[in-house]
């Protein structure tokens, strides 16, 4: 099969000022090399920082101005090859969107919030295909229908914020496919989506690739996911190719220790180990086959939730409004040292429920009894005291950390507000101990959030919670945006802290495999209601609801022969 795109000896470095350069792709004279054949899906796989996105973005030079590229990137067109590294900006602009299109990880940051979906879809059709506005509008409606957007004529007039994450990503795919490109670069297109929407997007890409006979360069950190869509796999680490081959060979007979580690470190639906093995454990040959710690079934109940409900009132017409019931009649108990997993698709109400527990949303009705007191009726003074005991960790740590504060200031501020520690020196010593507890060394104290990876920032967010000596944490999709190896590290950290400090967790996630590893009991939510509630083992072994079975079926399980 002939190559559509050939990358040979690619090296990418970034100028950092004062004559310094950071090497992102390639090492010591050896660059990255691989081909993308026609009508083939090639997956670039690796952890965050492995160089996979930089490699893909080098194809169309969608890199910052301080990037320095060398090597050869050959685009084969009409029997001729053209080196894209030496192409002019005008030549690249002619290729972008027309011959080679991109779909990025976060559709909301890629879609223009001030233009309607229709306006953004029409633009490439007019620019690249020369269609008039009426013809382009009609074609754009057809594209929305093709990618599975219901009521495409109405959705053409919608703005991005009026659509769900899965719908936004479908719009991005429709925009990318508007000019019928020969190559689609999909950079982590499903990372922040729940498992059912993720499966829909994967199946959509596979169907469109077959129908249009195009090639796909699919970038991901999850080998289990790419095993279901890729024909060939290129595994990268620290800017170098560690292994490449057919997807069946990579899954059945991985040769490199790093590839084996990537395959093994994701939580499994079969068995529940005491700890997840991380990349370095696998490479070093360390094993931990011990069973998970048995929790005390008679531990005291720390939290009781009774008939919790939350409604929002939405405008309807000029003067009317209608009630949207985001959470309805939620009931559960949480014991000290235990974890309650809350799982469901986007829009199921799980995050709203978690925020209502903390009164970050005011409830419509219900009771939240913590240590004998109803959190929903406390005065402002009483709530401030109670917030020391209940903390929250959000999905995006960068958005929840002040970019102008050093990590030390971030940890010291809550202690100062709540009067913890006799003076600044004592608070600083406590902050440094907490950084060590979450696996960060003393050098982190004076740095800023942007100097850390996503996993490190999440550790900082957890350390900030621990400054107040809480008894309970609400973790809202706290690991969903992390790559599989960093996710394993954070999940192990949460288990260690629970064992050491007796913490209780409300763990909100869309991923049942992750929930199974960390949870003792699971709530399954749909449309604001709890549709199933049981132990983690019971939910996985014998789910009672079709909805739960669909969530389980949507979890990526890697390459399966004959699938």
Coordinates of C-alpha atoms in Angstrom, one line a residue:
X1 CA 0.0 0.0 0.0
X2 CA 1.5 3.3 -1.1
X3 CA 2.3 6.0 1.5
X4 CA 0.1 9.2 1.6
X5 CA 2.4 10.9 4.1
X6 CA 6.0 10.0 4.9
X7 CA 7.8 11.4 8.0
X8 CA 11.5 10.8 7.9
X9 CA 14.0 11.7 10.6
X10 CA 11.8 14.5 12.0
X11 CA 13.3 16.5 14.9
X12 CA 11.6 19.5 16.6
X13 CA 13.1 21.8 19.2
X14 CA 11.8 25.0 20.8
X15 CA 13.9 28.1 21.4
X16 CA 13.6 29.0 25.1
X17 CA 15.6 32.2 25.2
X18 CA 19.2 32.9 26.4
X19 CA 20.4 30.4 23.7
X20 CA 18.6 27.5 25.3
X21 CA 16.6 24.9 23.3
X22 CA 14.1 22.3 24.5
X23 CA 14.2 19.1 22.3
X24 CA 10.6 17.8 21.9
X25 CA 10.9 15.3 19.1
X26 CA 14.0 13.3 18.1
X27 CA 17.2 12.7 20.2
X28 CA 20.9 12.8 19.6
X29 CA 20.8 12.8 15.8
X30 CA 18.0 10.3 15.5
X31 CA 14.6 11.6 14.5
X32 CA 11.1 10.2 14.2
X33 CA 10.2 8.2 11.1
X34 CA 6.9 6.5 10.0
X35 CA 4.5 6.4 7.1
X36 CA 0.7 7.0 6.9
X37 CA -0.5 4.7 4.0
X38 CA -3.6 5.5 1.9
X39 CA -7.0 4.5 3.4
X40 CA -5.3 3.6 6.7
X41 CA -5.6 4.7 10.4
X42 CA -2.2 5.1 12.0
X43 CA -2.3 5.8 15.8
X44 CA 0.4 7.8 17.6
X45 CA 0.4 6.7 21.2
X46 CA 2.3 7.8 24.3
X47 CA 2.1 9.7 27.5
X48 CA 1.7 13.5 27.8
X49 CA 5.0 15.0 26.8
X50 CA 6.0 12.1 24.5
X51 CA 6.1 14.3 21.4
X52 CA 3.1 12.8 19.6
X53 CA 1.1 16.0 19.2
X54 CA 4.2 18.0 18.3
X55 CA 5.0 15.4 15.6
X56 CA 1.4 15.6 14.1
X57 CA 1.3 19.4 14.2
X58 CA 4.6 19.6 12.4
X59 CA 2.9 18.3 9.3
X60 CA 1.1 21.6 8.6
X61 CA 3.4 23.7 10.8
X62 CA 0.7 24.4 13.4
X63 CA 3.5 25.0 15.9
X64 CA 4.5 28.2 17.8
X65 CA 7.0 30.5 16.1
X66 CA 9.8 29.4 18.3
X67 CA 9.7 25.8 16.9
X68 CA 12.7 24.6 14.8
X69 CA 12.0 21.6 12.6
X70 CA 14.3 19.4 10.6
X71 CA 14.0 16.3 8.5
X72 CA 11.6 15.5 5.7
X73 CA 7.8 15.4 5.7
X74 CA 6.6 14.2 2.2
X75 CA 3.0 14.7 1.1
X76 CA 2.3 12.4 -1.9
X77 CA -0.1 13.9 -4.4
X78 CA -0.8 13.0 -8.0
X79 CA 2.2 10.7 -8.2
X80 CA 4.5 13.4 -6.9
X81 CA 6.0 14.1 -3.5
X82 CA 6.3 17.5 -1.8
X83 CA 8.3 18.3 1.3
X84 CA 6.0 20.1 3.6
X85 CA 8.8 21.3 5.9
X86 CA 10.0 23.4 3.0
X87 CA 6.6 24.5 1.8
X88 CA 5.7 28.2 1.9
X89 CA 2.9 29.5 4.1
X90 CA 0.7 30.0 1.0
X91 CA 1.2 26.4 0.0
X92 CA 0.4 25.2 3.5
X93 CA -2.7 27.3 3.7
X94 CA -3.9 25.7 0.4
X95 CA -3.5 22.3 2.0
X96 CA -5.0 23.1 5.4
X97 CA -8.6 22.0 5.6
X98 CA -8.7 21.0 1.9
X99 CA -6.2 18.1 1.6
X100 CA -5.3 17.7 5.3
X101 CA -7.7 18.6 8.1
X102 CA -7.5 18.5 11.9
X103 CA -9.8 17.7 14.8
X104 CA -8.4 18.9 18.2
X105 CA -9.0 17.7 21.8
X106 CA -11.1 20.6 23.1
X107 CA -13.8 21.6 20.6
X108 CA -14.9 24.5 22.7
X109 CA -11.5 26.2 22.4
X110 CA -11.4 25.5 18.6
X111 CA -14.9 26.7 17.8
X112 CA -15.5 30.5 17.6
X113 CA -18.0 31.3 20.4
X114 CA -19.4 34.4 18.6
X115 CA -20.3 32.7 15.3
X116 CA -23.1 30.1 14.8
X117 CA -22.3 26.5 13.9
X118 CA -23.6 27.2 10.4
X119 CA -21.4 30.2 9.8
X120 CA -18.3 28.2 10.9
X121 CA -19.2 25.3 8.6
X122 CA -19.9 27.5 5.6
X123 CA -16.6 29.3 5.7
X124 CA -14.3 26.4 4.5
X125 CA -16.8 25.5 1.8
X126 CA -16.8 29.0 0.4
X127 CA -13.0 29.5 0.8
X128 CA -11.7 26.1 -0.5
X129 CA -14.5 24.9 -2.8
X130 CA -15.8 28.2 -4.1
X131 CA -19.4 27.5 -3.3
X132 CA -21.9 30.4 -3.1
X133 CA -23.5 31.0 0.4
X134 CA -26.7 29.2 -0.4
X135 CA -25.0 26.0 -1.8
X136 CA -22.5 26.1 1.1
X137 CA -25.3 26.4 3.7
X138 CA -27.2 23.4 2.1
X139 CA -24.0 21.3 2.1
X140 CA -23.2 22.3 5.7
X141 CA -26.7 20.9 6.8
X142 CA -25.9 17.6 5.0
X143 CA -22.5 17.4 6.8
X144 CA -24.2 17.9 10.2
X145 CA -26.6 15.1 9.3
X146 CA -23.7 12.9 8.2
X147 CA -22.0 13.2 11.5
X148 CA -25.2 12.4 13.4
X149 CA -26.4 15.8 14.7
X150 CA -30.2 15.7 15.1
X151 CA -32.3 18.4 13.5
X152 CA -29.4 19.8 11.5
X153 CA -31.3 22.7 10.0
X154 CA -32.1 24.0 13.5
X155 CA -28.6 23.3 14.8
X156 CA -27.0 25.4 12.0
X157 CA -28.3 28.4 13.9
X158 CA -27.0 27.2 17.3
X159 CA -23.9 28.6 19.0
X160 CA -21.2 26.3 20.4
X161 CA -22.1 26.8 24.0
X162 CA -25.6 25.6 23.3
X163 CA -24.3 22.1 22.4
X164 CA -22.9 19.2 24.5
X165 CA -19.3 18.2 24.3
X166 CA -20.0 15.3 22.0
X167 CA -22.1 17.5 19.7
X168 CA -19.3 20.1 19.6
X169 CA -16.8 17.4 18.6
X170 CA -19.2 16.2 15.9
X171 CA -19.3 19.8 14.5
X172 CA -15.5 19.9 14.5
X173 CA -15.5 16.6 12.6
X174 CA -18.0 18.0 10.1
X175 CA -15.9 21.1 9.6
X176 CA -12.8 18.9 9.1
X177 CA -14.5 16.8 6.5
X178 CA -16.2 19.6 4.7
X179 CA -13.7 19.7 1.8
X180 CA -13.3 15.9 1.7
X181 CA -9.6 15.8 2.8
X182 CA -7.4 12.9 2.1
X183 CA -5.9 12.9 5.6
X184 CA -7.6 13.7 8.9
X185 CA -5.3 14.4 11.9
X186 CA -7.4 13.7 15.1
X187 CA -5.5 14.9 18.2
X188 CA -7.0 13.3 21.3
X189 CA -10.5 13.9 20.0
X190 CA -12.3 11.9 22.7
X191 CA -10.1 12.5 25.9
X192 CA -12.6 14.7 27.8
X193 CA -15.8 12.8 26.6
X194 CA -17.7 10.2 28.5
X195 CA -17.3 6.6 27.4
X196 CA -20.6 6.3 25.5
X197 CA -19.9 9.6 23.5
X198 CA -16.3 8.5 23.1
X199 CA -17.5 5.2 21.5
X200 CA -19.9 7.1 19.2
X201 CA -17.1 9.4 18.0
X202 CA -14.7 6.5 17.4
X203 CA -17.4 4.6 15.4
X204 CA -18.2 7.8 13.5
X205 CA -14.5 8.3 12.5
X206 CA -14.2 4.6 11.5
X207 CA -17.3 4.8 9.3
X208 CA -16.4 8.1 7.7
X209 CA -12.8 6.8 7.0
X210 CA -14.3 3.8 5.2
X211 CA -16.9 5.7 3.3
X212 CA -14.5 8.4 2.1
X213 CA -11.4 6.2 1.8
X214 CA -9.3 8.7 3.6
X215 CA -6.4 8.2 6.0
X216 CA -6.4 9.1 9.7
X217 CA -3.5 10.0 12.0
X218 CA -5.1 9.4 15.4
X219 CA -3.3 10.7 18.5
X220 CA -4.0 9.2 21.9
X221 CA -2.5 8.2 25.2
X222 CA -4.8 5.1 25.5
X223 CA -3.7 1.9 23.7
X224 CA -7.0 0.3 24.7
X225 CA -8.8 3.0 22.7
X226 CA -6.7 3.0 19.6
X227 CA -6.8 -0.8 19.5
X228 CA -10.4 -0.4 18.4
X229 CA -9.8 2.1 15.6
X230 CA -6.2 1.8 14.3
X231 CA -4.7 -0.4 11.6
X232 CA -1.1 0.5 12.6
X233 CA 0.4 1.9 15.8
X234 CA 3.4 4.1 16.5
X235 CA 4.4 4.2 20.2
X236 CA 6.3 7.2 21.3
X237 CA 8.1 8.2 24.5
X238 CA 10.3 11.2 25.3
X239 CA 10.3 12.3 21.6
X240 CA 11.4 8.9 20.2
X241 CA 9.6 6.0 18.5
X242 CA 9.8 3.0 20.8
X243 CA 7.8 0.6 18.7
X244 CA 5.6 0.5 15.6
X245 CA 3.7 -2.2 13.8
X246 CA 0.3 -3.6 12.9
X247 CA -2.3 -3.2 15.7
X248 CA -2.7 -7.0 16.0
X249 CA 1.0 -7.4 16.5
X250 CA 1.3 -4.6 19.0
X251 CA -1.5 -6.0 21.2
X252 CA -0.6 -9.7 20.8
X253 CA 3.2 -9.5 20.8
X254 CA 4.4 -6.1 22.1
X255 CA 8.2 -6.0 22.0
X256 CA 9.1 -2.9 23.9
X257 CA 8.8 -2.7 27.7
X258 CA 7.2 0.7 27.5
X259 CA 4.4 -0.6 25.1
X260 CA 3.8 -3.5 27.6
X261 CA 3.5 -1.0 30.4
X262 CA 1.0 1.2 28.5
X263 CA -1.2 -1.8 27.9
X264 CA -1.1 -2.8 31.5
X265 CA -1.5 0.4 33.5
X266 CA -5.2 1.1 32.7
X267 CA -7.7 0.0 35.4
X268 CA -9.4 -3.3 34.4
X269 CA -12.9 -4.5 34.8
X270 CA -11.6 -7.9 35.8
X271 CA -10.1 -8.1 39.3
X272 CA -9.3 -5.3 41.6
X273 CA -5.6 -4.9 42.7
X274 CA -4.5 -3.1 45.7
X275 CA -2.5 -0.6 43.6
X276 CA -2.3 0.1 39.8
X277 CA 1.0 -0.6 38.3
X278 CA 2.5 2.6 36.7
X279 CA 4.9 2.8 33.7
X280 CA 8.1 2.8 35.8
X281 CA 6.9 -0.2 37.8
X282 CA 6.4 -2.3 34.7
X283 CA 9.7 -1.3 33.1
X284 CA 11.6 -2.0 36.3
X285 CA 9.9 -5.4 36.7
X286 CA 8.2 -4.5 40.0
X287 CA 4.9 -6.2 40.7
X288 CA 2.2 -5.7 43.2
X289 CA -0.3 -8.5 43.0
X290 CA -1.8 -8.0 46.5
X291 CA -5.6 -7.7 46.8
X292 CA -7.3 -4.5 47.6
X293 CA -7.6 -3.6 51.2
X294 CA -10.9 -4.8 52.8
X295 CA -12.9 -1.9 54.2
X296 CA -14.7 -2.0 57.6
X297 CA -18.4 -2.5 56.7
X298 CA -19.4 -1.2 60.1
X299 CA -17.4 2.1 59.9
X300 CA -19.5 5.1 61.1
X301 CA -21.6 6.9 58.6
X302 CA -20.1 10.3 57.9
X303 CA -22.6 11.5 55.3
X304 CA -26.3 10.9 54.7
X305 CA -28.1 12.3 51.7
X306 CA -31.9 12.3 51.6
X307 CA -34.2 13.2 48.8
X308 CA -31.7 15.7 47.3
X309 CA -33.0 17.7 44.4
X310 CA -31.8 20.6 42.3
X311 CA -33.7 22.5 39.6
X312 CA -32.8 25.3 37.3
X313 CA -35.3 27.7 35.8
X314 CA -34.8 28.4 32.1
X315 CA -36.2 31.2 30.1
X316 CA -38.9 30.3 27.6
X317 CA -40.1 33.0 25.2
X318 CA -40.2 36.6 26.3
X319 CA -41.7 36.3 29.8
X320 CA -42.1 32.5 30.4
X321 CA -39.8 30.1 32.1
X322 CA -39.6 26.3 32.6
X323 CA -38.2 24.1 35.3
X324 CA -35.2 21.9 34.4
X325 CA -34.8 19.1 37.0
X326 CA -31.0 18.5 37.0
X327 CA -31.0 16.3 40.1
X328 CA -34.1 14.4 41.5
X329 CA -34.5 12.4 44.7
X330 CA -30.9 11.2 45.3
X331 CA -30.4 9.1 48.5
X332 CA -27.2 7.5 49.8
X333 CA -24.9 7.0 52.8
X334 CA -21.1 7.3 52.9
X335 CA -19.1 5.6 55.6
X336 CA -15.8 6.9 57.0
X337 CA -12.8 5.7 55.0
X338 CA -15.1 4.5 52.1
X339 CA -15.5 5.7 48.5
X340 CA -18.8 6.3 46.8
X341 CA -18.5 6.3 43.0
X342 CA -21.0 8.3 41.0
X343 CA -21.0 7.4 37.3
X344 CA -23.0 8.5 34.3
X345 CA -22.9 10.2 31.0
X346 CA -22.4 13.9 30.5
X347 CA -25.7 15.6 31.5
X348 CA -26.7 12.8 33.9
X349 CA -26.6 15.2 36.8
X350 CA -23.6 13.7 38.7
X351 CA -21.5 16.9 38.8
X352 CA -24.6 19.0 39.7
X353 CA -25.3 16.6 42.5
X354 CA -21.7 16.8 43.8
X355 CA -21.7 20.6 43.7
X356 CA -25.1 20.7 45.5
X357 CA -23.7 18.6 48.3
X358 CA -21.2 21.4 48.9
X359 CA -23.8 24.2 48.4
X360 CA -21.9 25.5 45.4
X361 CA -25.4 25.1 43.9
X362 CA -28.3 25.9 46.3
X363 CA -30.6 22.8 46.5
X364 CA -34.2 22.8 45.6
X365 CA -35.0 20.5 48.5
X366 CA -33.5 17.6 50.5
X367 CA -31.1 17.0 53.3
X368 CA -27.3 16.5 53.4
X369 CA -26.4 15.4 57.0
X370 CA -22.7 15.5 57.8
X371 CA -21.7 14.7 61.3
X372 CA -25.3 15.2 62.5
X373 CA -25.8 18.6 60.9
X374 CA -27.7 19.5 57.8
X375 CA -25.3 21.3 55.5
X376 CA -28.2 22.8 53.6
X377 CA -29.4 24.8 56.5
X378 CA -26.1 26.1 58.0
X379 CA -25.5 29.8 58.5
X380 CA -22.6 31.4 56.6
X381 CA -20.3 31.2 59.7
X382 CA -21.1 27.5 60.2
X383 CA -20.6 26.8 56.5
X384 CA -17.1 28.3 56.7
X385 CA -16.2 26.0 59.6
X386 CA -17.6 23.0 57.8
X387 CA -15.7 23.7 54.6
X388 CA -12.5 22.8 56.4
X389 CA -13.9 19.3 56.8
X390 CA -15.2 18.9 53.2
X391 CA -13.1 19.8 50.2
X392 CA -13.4 19.5 46.4
X393 CA -11.0 18.5 43.6
X394 CA -12.1 19.6 40.1
X395 CA -11.5 18.1 36.7
X396 CA -9.2 20.9 35.4
X397 CA -6.6 21.7 38.0
X398 CA -5.1 24.5 35.9
X399 CA -8.5 26.4 35.9
X400 CA -8.8 25.9 39.7
X401 CA -5.2 27.1 40.6
X402 CA -4.4 30.8 40.7
X403 CA -1.8 31.3 37.9
X404 CA -0.4 34.3 39.7
X405 CA 0.3 32.4 42.9
X406 CA 3.3 30.1 43.5
X407 CA 2.5 26.6 44.7
X408 CA 3.6 27.7 48.1
X409 CA 1.2 30.6 48.2
X410 CA -1.6 28.4 46.9
X411 CA -1.1 26.0 49.9
X412 CA -0.5 28.7 52.5
X413 CA -3.5 30.8 51.7
X414 CA -6.3 28.4 52.9
X415 CA -4.3 27.8 56.1
X416 CA -4.1 31.5 56.7
X417 CA -7.8 32.0 56.1
X418 CA -8.8 29.3 58.5
X419 CA -6.2 30.0 61.2
X420 CA -4.2 26.8 60.8
X421 CA -0.6 27.1 62.0
X422 CA 0.8 29.6 64.5
X423 CA 2.8 31.6 61.9
X424 CA 4.0 31.7 58.3
X425 CA 7.0 29.5 59.1
X426 CA 4.8 26.8 60.5
X427 CA 2.4 27.0 57.6
X428 CA 5.3 26.8 55.1
X429 CA 6.8 23.7 56.8
X430 CA 3.3 22.1 56.7
X431 CA 2.9 23.0 53.0
X432 CA 6.3 21.4 52.2
X433 CA 5.4 18.2 54.0
X434 CA 2.1 18.0 52.1
X435 CA 3.9 18.4 48.8
X436 CA 6.2 15.5 49.8
X437 CA 3.1 13.5 50.7
X438 CA 1.6 13.9 47.3
X439 CA 4.9 13.0 45.5
X440 CA 6.3 16.5 44.7
X441 CA 9.7 17.6 46.0
X442 CA 10.6 20.9 47.7
X443 CA 11.5 22.6 44.4
X444 CA 7.8 22.8 43.6
X445 CA 7.2 25.2 46.4
X446 CA 8.4 28.3 44.5
X447 CA 7.1 27.4 41.1
X448 CA 3.9 28.5 39.3
X449 CA 1.1 26.2 38.0
X450 CA 2.1 26.6 34.3
X451 CA 5.5 24.9 35.1
X452 CA 3.8 21.6 35.9
X453 CA 2.2 18.8 33.9
X454 CA -1.5 18.0 34.3
X455 CA -0.9 15.2 36.7
X456 CA 1.4 17.3 38.9
X457 CA -1.1 20.1 39.0
X458 CA -3.7 17.6 40.1
X459 CA -1.4 16.6 42.9
X460 CA -1.1 20.3 43.9
X461 CA -4.9 20.6 44.0
X462 CA -5.1 17.5 46.3
X463 CA -2.3 18.9 48.5
X464 CA -4.3 22.2 48.8
X465 CA -7.3 20.3 50.0
X466 CA -5.2 18.5 52.6
X467 CA -4.0 21.7 54.1
X468 CA -7.3 22.0 55.9
X469 CA -7.2 18.5 57.3
X470 CA -10.6 17.5 55.7
X471 CA -12.5 14.4 56.4
X472 CA -14.2 14.1 53.1
X473 CA -13.3 15.0 49.5
X474 CA -15.6 15.4 46.5
X475 CA -13.6 14.5 43.4
X476 CA -15.3 15.7 40.2
X477 CA -13.8 13.9 37.2
X478 CA -10.4 14.4 38.9
X479 CA -8.5 12.0 36.7
X480 CA -10.6 12.0 33.4
X481 CA -8.2 14.4 31.5
X482 CA -5.0 12.6 32.6
X483 CA -3.2 10.1 30.5
X484 CA -3.4 6.5 31.7
X485 CA 0.0 6.3 33.5
X486 CA -0.5 9.7 35.3
X487 CA -4.1 8.6 36.1
X488 CA -2.8 5.5 37.7
X489 CA -0.4 7.5 39.9
X490 CA -3.1 9.9 41.1
X491 CA -5.5 7.0 41.8
X492 CA -2.8 5.2 43.8
X493 CA -2.2 8.5 45.7
X494 CA -5.9 8.8 46.6
X495 CA -6.0 5.3 47.9
X496 CA -2.8 5.8 49.9
X497 CA -4.2 9.0 51.5
X498 CA -7.5 7.3 52.3
X499 CA -5.7 4.4 54.0
X500 CA -3.4 6.8 56.0
X501 CA -5.9 9.6 56.9
X502 CA -9.2 7.8 56.9
X503 CA -10.6 10.1 54.2
X504 CA -14.0 9.5 52.6
X505 CA -14.5 10.2 48.9
X506 CA -17.4 11.0 46.6
X507 CA -15.7 10.1 43.4
X508 CA -17.6 11.4 40.3
X509 CA -16.6 9.9 36.9
X510 CA -17.9 8.7 33.6
X511 CA -15.4 5.8 33.5
X512 CA -16.7 2.6 35.2
X513 CA -13.2 1.0 35.0
X514 CA -11.8 3.8 37.1
X515 CA -14.8 3.8 39.5
X516 CA -14.4 0.0 40.0
X517 CA -10.8 0.4 41.1
X518 CA -11.4 3.1 43.7
X519 CA -15.0 2.7 44.8
X520 CA -16.8 0.6 47.4
X521 CA -20.3 1.5 46.3
X522 CA -21.5 2.9 43.1
X523 CA -24.4 5.2 42.1
X524 CA -25.4 5.1 38.4
X525 CA -27.1 8.3 37.4
X526 CA -29.2 9.1 34.3
X527 CA -31.2 12.3 33.6
X528 CA -30.7 13.5 37.2
X529 CA -31.9 10.3 38.9
X530 CA -30.2 7.3 40.4
X531 CA -31.1 4.3 38.3
X532 CA -28.9 1.7 40.0
X533 CA -27.1 1.6 43.3
X534 CA -25.0 -1.4 44.6
X535 CA -21.4 -2.4 45.5
X536 CA -18.8 -2.0 42.7
X537 CA -18.6 -5.8 42.3
X538 CA -22.4 -6.2 42.0
X539 CA -22.7 -3.4 39.4
X540 CA -20.0 -4.9 37.2
X541 CA -20.9 -8.6 37.7
X542 CA -24.7 -8.2 37.3
X543 CA -25.9 -4.8 36.2
X544 CA -29.7 -4.6 36.4
X545 CA -30.3 -1.7 34.1
X546 CA -29.8 -1.5 30.3
X547 CA -28.2 1.9 30.8
X548 CA -25.5 0.5 33.1
X549 CA -24.9 -2.3 30.6
X550 CA -24.4 0.3 27.8
X551 CA -21.9 2.2 30.0
X552 CA -20.0 -1.1 30.5
X553 CA -20.1 -2.0 26.8
X554 CA -18.7 1.4 25.8
X555 CA -15.4 1.0 27.7
X556 CA -12.5 0.5 25.3
X557 CA -11.1 -3.0 25.6
X558 CA -8.3 -2.8 23.0
X559 CA -7.8 -4.8 19.9
X560 CA -10.0 -7.9 19.4
X561 CA -9.3 -10.2 16.5
X562 CA -12.3 -10.3 14.1
X563 CA -13.9 -7.3 15.7

